[in-house]
Amino acid sequence: RRVHGEIKMDSATRRVQRTLNHLLPEETAATKSSAPQRPYKPSFDVKKLQYLLDHDNHANRDRLREFLKNPVFLPQWTATLPEEREYAYQKLKAVCEAGFVSVRDFTTNPRNIFSIQEMLGFVDASLATKFTVQFNLFGGTLLKLGTERLHDIIPAIDRFDKVGCFALTELGYGNNAVEMETTAIWDGATKEFVINTPSTLAQKYWITNGAVHAHYAIVFAQLMKDGQKLGIHGFLVRIRNDDMSVCRGVRVEDMGKKIGSNGVDNGKLWFDNVRVPVTALLDRHSQMTADGTFSSKINGLRQRFLVMADQLLSGRVCIAAMMVGGMKQTILTALRYSATRLTVGPKGKSDTPILSYQLQQRELLPLLAGVYAMNFFLNYVKDRYAGQQPTDKQDAFEVMLLCCALKPLASWHCERVSSICRERCGGQGYLASNLFGEAIMGAHAGLTAEGDNRVLWTKVSKEILTAFQKGTWTTAPTLAQAPADAETTGLLNADYQYHLFCVRENLCLQELGTAMAEKMGAGQPLFDVWMKEESDTIQALAQAYSERQAFESFMMAIRSADPSLHPILNTMRSLWALTRLEHDMGWFLTSQTLSLTQGKTVSSLVRKLCGELAPQALPLCDSFGIPAHVYHAPIARNWIAYNDDDNQGEVKANFKSSQ
């Protein structure tokens, strides 16, 4: 209100100003809030560790960190479904217009796409999800499976002027998408493909960006000519006009509100004899000429589908990157709150941070070590993906396995981080503005997106077993003998820890191979043995392989790190390794890989390491490089000041000024 020429703030405005001042402070205020008062002094160089974790594209990451000061990235909780979707759209639009990333990075710098994906995971799961569909599934598929004739719209994709979606999954065909029903029938008279949805089960389902924002869809369909199936192919199909009206013959249905990530507009797509020109076919591997001559570089219908769905592989890295970003923000929030929430101490006064309790340390510190393990595993897989040699089949096989191993491991850890941190923050963890609910639901989306985790791990074990049976699999290396102090402190030895991961993997492979050979040798069908009898063994092998690879990645990261970082990283590596042994202790004991004495020692060492790392928990979180202005959860900042006023559970103002 303006009174006698001066602007006067009413009480609501003052509250809003205080809230915004809290959320968008000067960087120097990051340690002034209800403060982790630093007995939490780092024993290492935080910036050096951040550089190691960031791994690549450091300048672009730093530019994005600064850009995230834009108020568009602040969360708002009292919002309708259309508003949530608009908020996510505007966030991604801002990122795209600032030029942080291009679809063409998949050719020149794929690590950049993964790094931006991770950093958007700091902010908002809906934003990160829309990003991966726009740049990986839609843009990346168009780039890789289309030729230059389809690349004219890439600049518009980069700017988010043209929004796309990826129409692969059908209601009746998820993990068995190769059997999809959608058809693309060649009409020689008009030189067009006719896209059609023949049944309810054939509708394209869970199509991100489809309900509201997408102009185009890459539609996967059974290509047919003269009644002959030619395999699944992708087609660039316009689904909305420039005025956002739905194109003729296209039917779009909104899937409505979900249990989380409601900034993502998921839709269902139907096609009623939608005609597209011959140039709509993604033609890098298969071509149709105007006279109806079909040719393909790929033999076999199933193989054509696998090539068409190749972008799901990089999608798994994108999902893992998003999960790593999300788990970093979540563990940081829980540990900052744990360092500032005072409760009963030795004298009965509320003067002791809950982070000093063994109970809190035992729950949160292993999760923090796991975040580091997932970060280093992600970095390794990014390097392998970016360094692929197109003609090296063995390299392609290994990269495929790594992508299928990483995504489940990272998304499951993200879920554990989110759920346990919510619990350990008590009632504050239940408030929407503290972000745990969105973290949990974002993690659950990651469990399913780009392949159900258990199905992916089934694929991992299938590929390993097949290679083993062909004699092309190299078993994991083990020590000739355990160290002399293996019953005690030898369990902290990196080589011995690696030995234990390798022994488990090799024995799980042997067990699965033996079971399959014996049961099939007795006449049981492959399908029955694999799908109905050996599921636990299959999952155990995939877990063993995935965790062994993650441990290797951790060790490689330590070797590449500045020597001053080795002590803290070795402690983190031991905590993660021993926690994984503890989690699977039943197997290690029953297989006699570890003794009962060692089993007890593992838990004792985990407790000891948690106590040692607790004073370094906040500096370890600082090394994530999440800037203070992205600590959007009030309990990660000055939660006392936040509760001075009636904030209605919001961290971003939404009010009307008094008249």
Short mmCIF file of C-alpha atoms in Angstrom, two decimals, residues 236-435:
data_model
loop_
_atom_site.label_atom_id
_atom_site.label_comp_id
_atom_site.label_asym_id
_atom_site.label_seq_id
_atom_site.Cartn_x
_atom_site.Cartn_y
_atom_site.Cartn_z
CA LEU A 236 7.98 -38.24 -36.03
CA VAL A 237 4.30 -37.37 -35.66
CA ARG A 238 2.81 -33.93 -35.07
CA ILE A 239 0.20 -34.20 -32.28
CA ARG A 240 -0.57 -30.49 -31.66
CA ASN A 241 -0.78 -27.48 -33.90
CA ASP A 242 1.00 -24.19 -33.22
CA ASP A 243 -2.05 -22.96 -31.31
CA MET A 244 -1.79 -26.12 -29.14
CA SER A 245 -5.01 -27.59 -30.49
CA VAL A 246 -4.80 -31.36 -30.96
CA CYS A 247 -4.13 -32.46 -34.51
CA ARG A 248 -6.78 -34.20 -36.57
CA GLY A 249 -6.96 -37.92 -35.89
CA VAL A 250 -5.00 -37.66 -32.65
CA ARG A 251 -6.74 -38.24 -29.33
CA VAL A 252 -5.07 -37.08 -26.12
CA GLU A 253 -6.30 -38.07 -22.68
CA ASP A 254 -4.94 -36.62 -19.47
CA MET A 255 -3.86 -39.23 -16.93
CA GLY A 256 -4.57 -36.80 -14.09
CA LYS A 257 -3.03 -36.58 -10.66
CA LYS A 258 -0.38 -39.05 -9.57
CA ILE A 259 1.07 -39.86 -6.16
CA GLY A 260 3.95 -37.48 -6.87
CA SER A 261 5.87 -35.50 -9.51
CA ASN A 262 2.66 -33.84 -10.62
CA GLY A 263 4.54 -31.20 -12.56
CA VAL A 264 4.89 -33.92 -15.21
CA ASP A 265 1.93 -33.99 -17.60
CA ASN A 266 1.47 -37.67 -18.40
CA GLY A 267 -1.01 -38.51 -21.10
CA LYS A 268 -2.53 -41.26 -23.20
CA LEU A 269 -2.31 -41.03 -26.98
CA TRP A 270 -4.55 -42.60 -29.60
CA PHE A 271 -4.14 -42.38 -33.37
CA ASP A 272 -7.09 -42.78 -35.73
CA ASN A 273 -5.58 -43.28 -39.18
CA VAL A 274 -3.18 -40.36 -38.82
CA ARG A 275 -1.30 -39.83 -42.08
CA VAL A 276 2.38 -38.83 -42.08
CA PRO A 277 4.74 -38.42 -45.04
CA VAL A 278 7.45 -40.92 -45.94
CA THR A 279 9.96 -38.46 -44.45
CA ALA A 280 8.47 -39.02 -40.97
CA LEU A 281 10.23 -42.38 -40.68
CA LEU A 282 13.34 -42.25 -38.49
CA ASP A 283 15.60 -43.44 -41.24
CA ARG A 284 19.16 -43.90 -40.05
CA HIS A 285 18.87 -47.71 -40.11
CA SER A 286 15.76 -48.40 -42.20
CA GLN A 287 14.50 -46.54 -45.26
CA MET A 288 11.36 -46.41 -47.34
CA THR A 289 11.57 -44.72 -50.72
CA ALA A 290 8.70 -42.82 -52.26
CA ASP A 291 8.02 -45.74 -54.58
CA GLY A 292 7.58 -48.05 -51.56
CA THR A 293 10.92 -49.83 -51.58
CA PHE A 294 11.91 -50.80 -48.03
CA SER A 295 15.46 -51.52 -46.93
CA SER A 296 17.15 -51.96 -43.57
CA LYS A 297 20.70 -52.31 -42.31
CA ILE A 298 19.40 -54.44 -39.44
CA ASN A 299 18.37 -58.05 -39.88
CA GLY A 300 15.60 -59.50 -37.74
CA LEU A 301 12.48 -57.90 -36.32
CA ARG A 302 13.55 -58.16 -32.68
CA GLN A 303 16.95 -56.64 -33.40
CA ARG A 304 15.26 -53.73 -35.17
CA PHE A 305 13.22 -53.08 -32.05
CA LEU A 306 16.30 -53.15 -29.82
CA VAL A 307 18.01 -50.57 -32.02
CA MET A 308 14.88 -48.42 -32.08
CA ALA A 309 14.72 -48.43 -28.27
CA ASP A 310 18.44 -47.71 -27.87
CA GLN A 311 17.81 -44.32 -26.27
CA LEU A 312 16.43 -46.14 -23.23
CA LEU A 313 20.07 -47.04 -22.47
CA SER A 314 21.18 -43.42 -22.09
CA GLY A 315 17.83 -42.85 -20.41
CA ARG A 316 18.93 -45.19 -17.63
CA VAL A 317 22.02 -43.05 -17.11
CA CYS A 318 19.80 -39.95 -17.09
CA ILE A 319 17.51 -41.49 -14.46
CA ALA A 320 20.53 -42.48 -12.36
CA ALA A 321 21.90 -38.93 -12.63
CA MET A 322 18.56 -37.50 -11.54
CA MET A 323 18.49 -39.94 -8.61
CA VAL A 324 22.01 -38.93 -7.54
CA GLY A 325 21.02 -35.26 -7.60
CA GLY A 326 17.88 -35.96 -5.60
CA MET A 327 19.60 -38.10 -2.96
CA LYS A 328 22.25 -35.41 -2.46
CA GLN A 329 19.64 -32.76 -1.69
CA THR A 330 17.74 -35.11 0.61
CA ILE A 331 20.68 -36.34 2.70
CA LEU A 332 21.98 -32.77 2.96
CA THR A 333 18.61 -31.60 4.31
CA ALA A 334 18.43 -34.38 6.91
CA LEU A 335 22.01 -33.92 8.10
CA ARG A 336 21.78 -30.13 8.35
CA TYR A 337 18.63 -30.47 10.41
CA SER A 338 20.23 -33.18 12.55
CA ALA A 339 23.13 -30.83 13.27
CA THR A 340 20.83 -28.01 14.43
CA ARG A 341 17.95 -29.82 16.14
CA LEU A 342 18.81 -29.83 19.83
CA THR A 343 17.29 -32.28 22.27
CA VAL A 344 18.08 -34.00 25.53
CA GLY A 345 21.74 -34.08 26.56
CA PRO A 346 23.64 -35.57 29.50
CA LYS A 347 22.15 -33.06 31.96
CA GLY A 348 18.58 -33.34 30.71
CA LYS A 349 18.67 -30.05 28.83
CA SER A 350 17.86 -29.58 25.17
CA ASP A 351 21.43 -28.77 24.28
CA THR A 352 22.59 -31.74 22.20
CA PRO A 353 22.29 -32.04 18.37
CA ILE A 354 20.59 -35.27 17.39
CA LEU A 355 23.46 -35.87 14.96
CA SER A 356 25.62 -36.66 17.99
CA TYR A 357 23.39 -39.65 18.84
CA GLN A 358 24.59 -43.02 17.61
CA LEU A 359 21.02 -43.82 16.58
CA GLN A 360 20.98 -40.91 14.11
CA GLN A 361 24.52 -41.55 12.91
CA ARG A 362 23.84 -45.24 12.34
CA GLU A 363 20.85 -44.41 10.12
CA LEU A 364 22.22 -41.45 8.15
CA LEU A 365 25.98 -41.91 7.75
CA PRO A 366 25.76 -45.18 5.77
CA LEU A 367 23.29 -43.44 3.48
CA LEU A 368 25.77 -40.61 2.95
CA ALA A 369 28.51 -43.12 2.11
CA GLY A 370 26.10 -44.70 -0.36
CA VAL A 371 25.50 -41.34 -2.05
CA TYR A 372 29.23 -41.11 -2.67
CA ALA A 373 29.30 -44.67 -4.01
CA MET A 374 26.43 -43.92 -6.41
CA ASN A 375 28.09 -40.67 -7.52
CA PHE A 376 31.35 -42.43 -8.37
CA PHE A 377 29.53 -45.31 -10.09
CA LEU A 378 27.56 -42.78 -12.15
CA ASN A 379 30.78 -40.99 -13.13
CA TYR A 380 32.33 -44.26 -14.26
CA VAL A 381 29.31 -45.25 -16.34
CA LYS A 382 29.18 -41.78 -17.91
CA ASP A 383 32.79 -42.19 -18.98
CA ARG A 384 32.15 -45.64 -20.42
CA TYR A 385 29.04 -44.43 -22.25
CA ALA A 386 30.78 -41.37 -23.66
CA GLY A 387 33.84 -43.38 -24.71
CA GLN A 388 32.03 -46.16 -26.56
CA GLN A 389 33.60 -47.39 -29.77
CA PRO A 390 30.83 -48.08 -32.33
CA THR A 391 32.59 -51.11 -33.80
CA ASP A 392 33.58 -52.72 -30.48
CA LYS A 393 30.85 -55.22 -29.65
CA GLN A 394 32.41 -56.23 -26.33
CA ASP A 395 32.58 -52.61 -25.23
CA ALA A 396 28.94 -52.09 -26.21
CA PHE A 397 27.99 -55.21 -24.25
CA GLU A 398 29.78 -54.00 -21.12
CA VAL A 399 28.24 -50.50 -21.36
CA MET A 400 24.78 -52.01 -21.73
CA LEU A 401 25.32 -54.12 -18.60
CA LEU A 402 26.62 -51.14 -16.63
CA CYS A 403 23.63 -48.96 -17.56
CA CYS A 404 21.22 -51.73 -16.58
CA ALA A 405 23.07 -52.23 -13.29
CA LEU A 406 23.42 -48.56 -12.34
CA LYS A 407 19.84 -47.37 -12.70
CA PRO A 408 18.33 -49.89 -10.24
CA LEU A 409 21.15 -49.49 -7.72
CA ALA A 410 20.93 -45.67 -7.78
CA SER A 411 17.14 -45.43 -7.68
CA TRP A 412 16.82 -47.96 -4.86
CA HIS A 413 19.40 -46.05 -2.86
CA CYS A 414 17.56 -42.80 -3.57
CA GLU A 415 14.38 -44.35 -2.20
CA ARG A 416 16.16 -45.54 0.94
CA VAL A 417 17.74 -42.12 1.46
CA SER A 418 14.37 -40.40 1.01
CA SER A 419 12.34 -42.70 3.27
CA ILE A 420 14.88 -43.02 6.09
CA CYS A 421 15.71 -39.30 6.10
CA ARG A 422 12.02 -38.49 6.30
CA GLU A 423 11.68 -40.75 9.32
CA ARG A 424 14.80 -39.43 11.05
CA CYS A 425 13.54 -35.85 10.74
CA GLY A 426 10.40 -36.68 12.67
CA GLY A 427 7.39 -34.42 12.23
CA GLN A 428 9.40 -31.92 10.19
CA GLY A 429 9.97 -34.66 7.67
CA TYR A 430 6.24 -34.91 7.10
CA LEU A 431 5.82 -31.28 6.03
CA ALA A 432 5.63 -30.92 2.26
CA SER A 433 7.90 -27.88 2.19
CA ASN A 434 10.75 -29.96 3.60
CA LEU A 435 10.67 -31.93 0.35
#
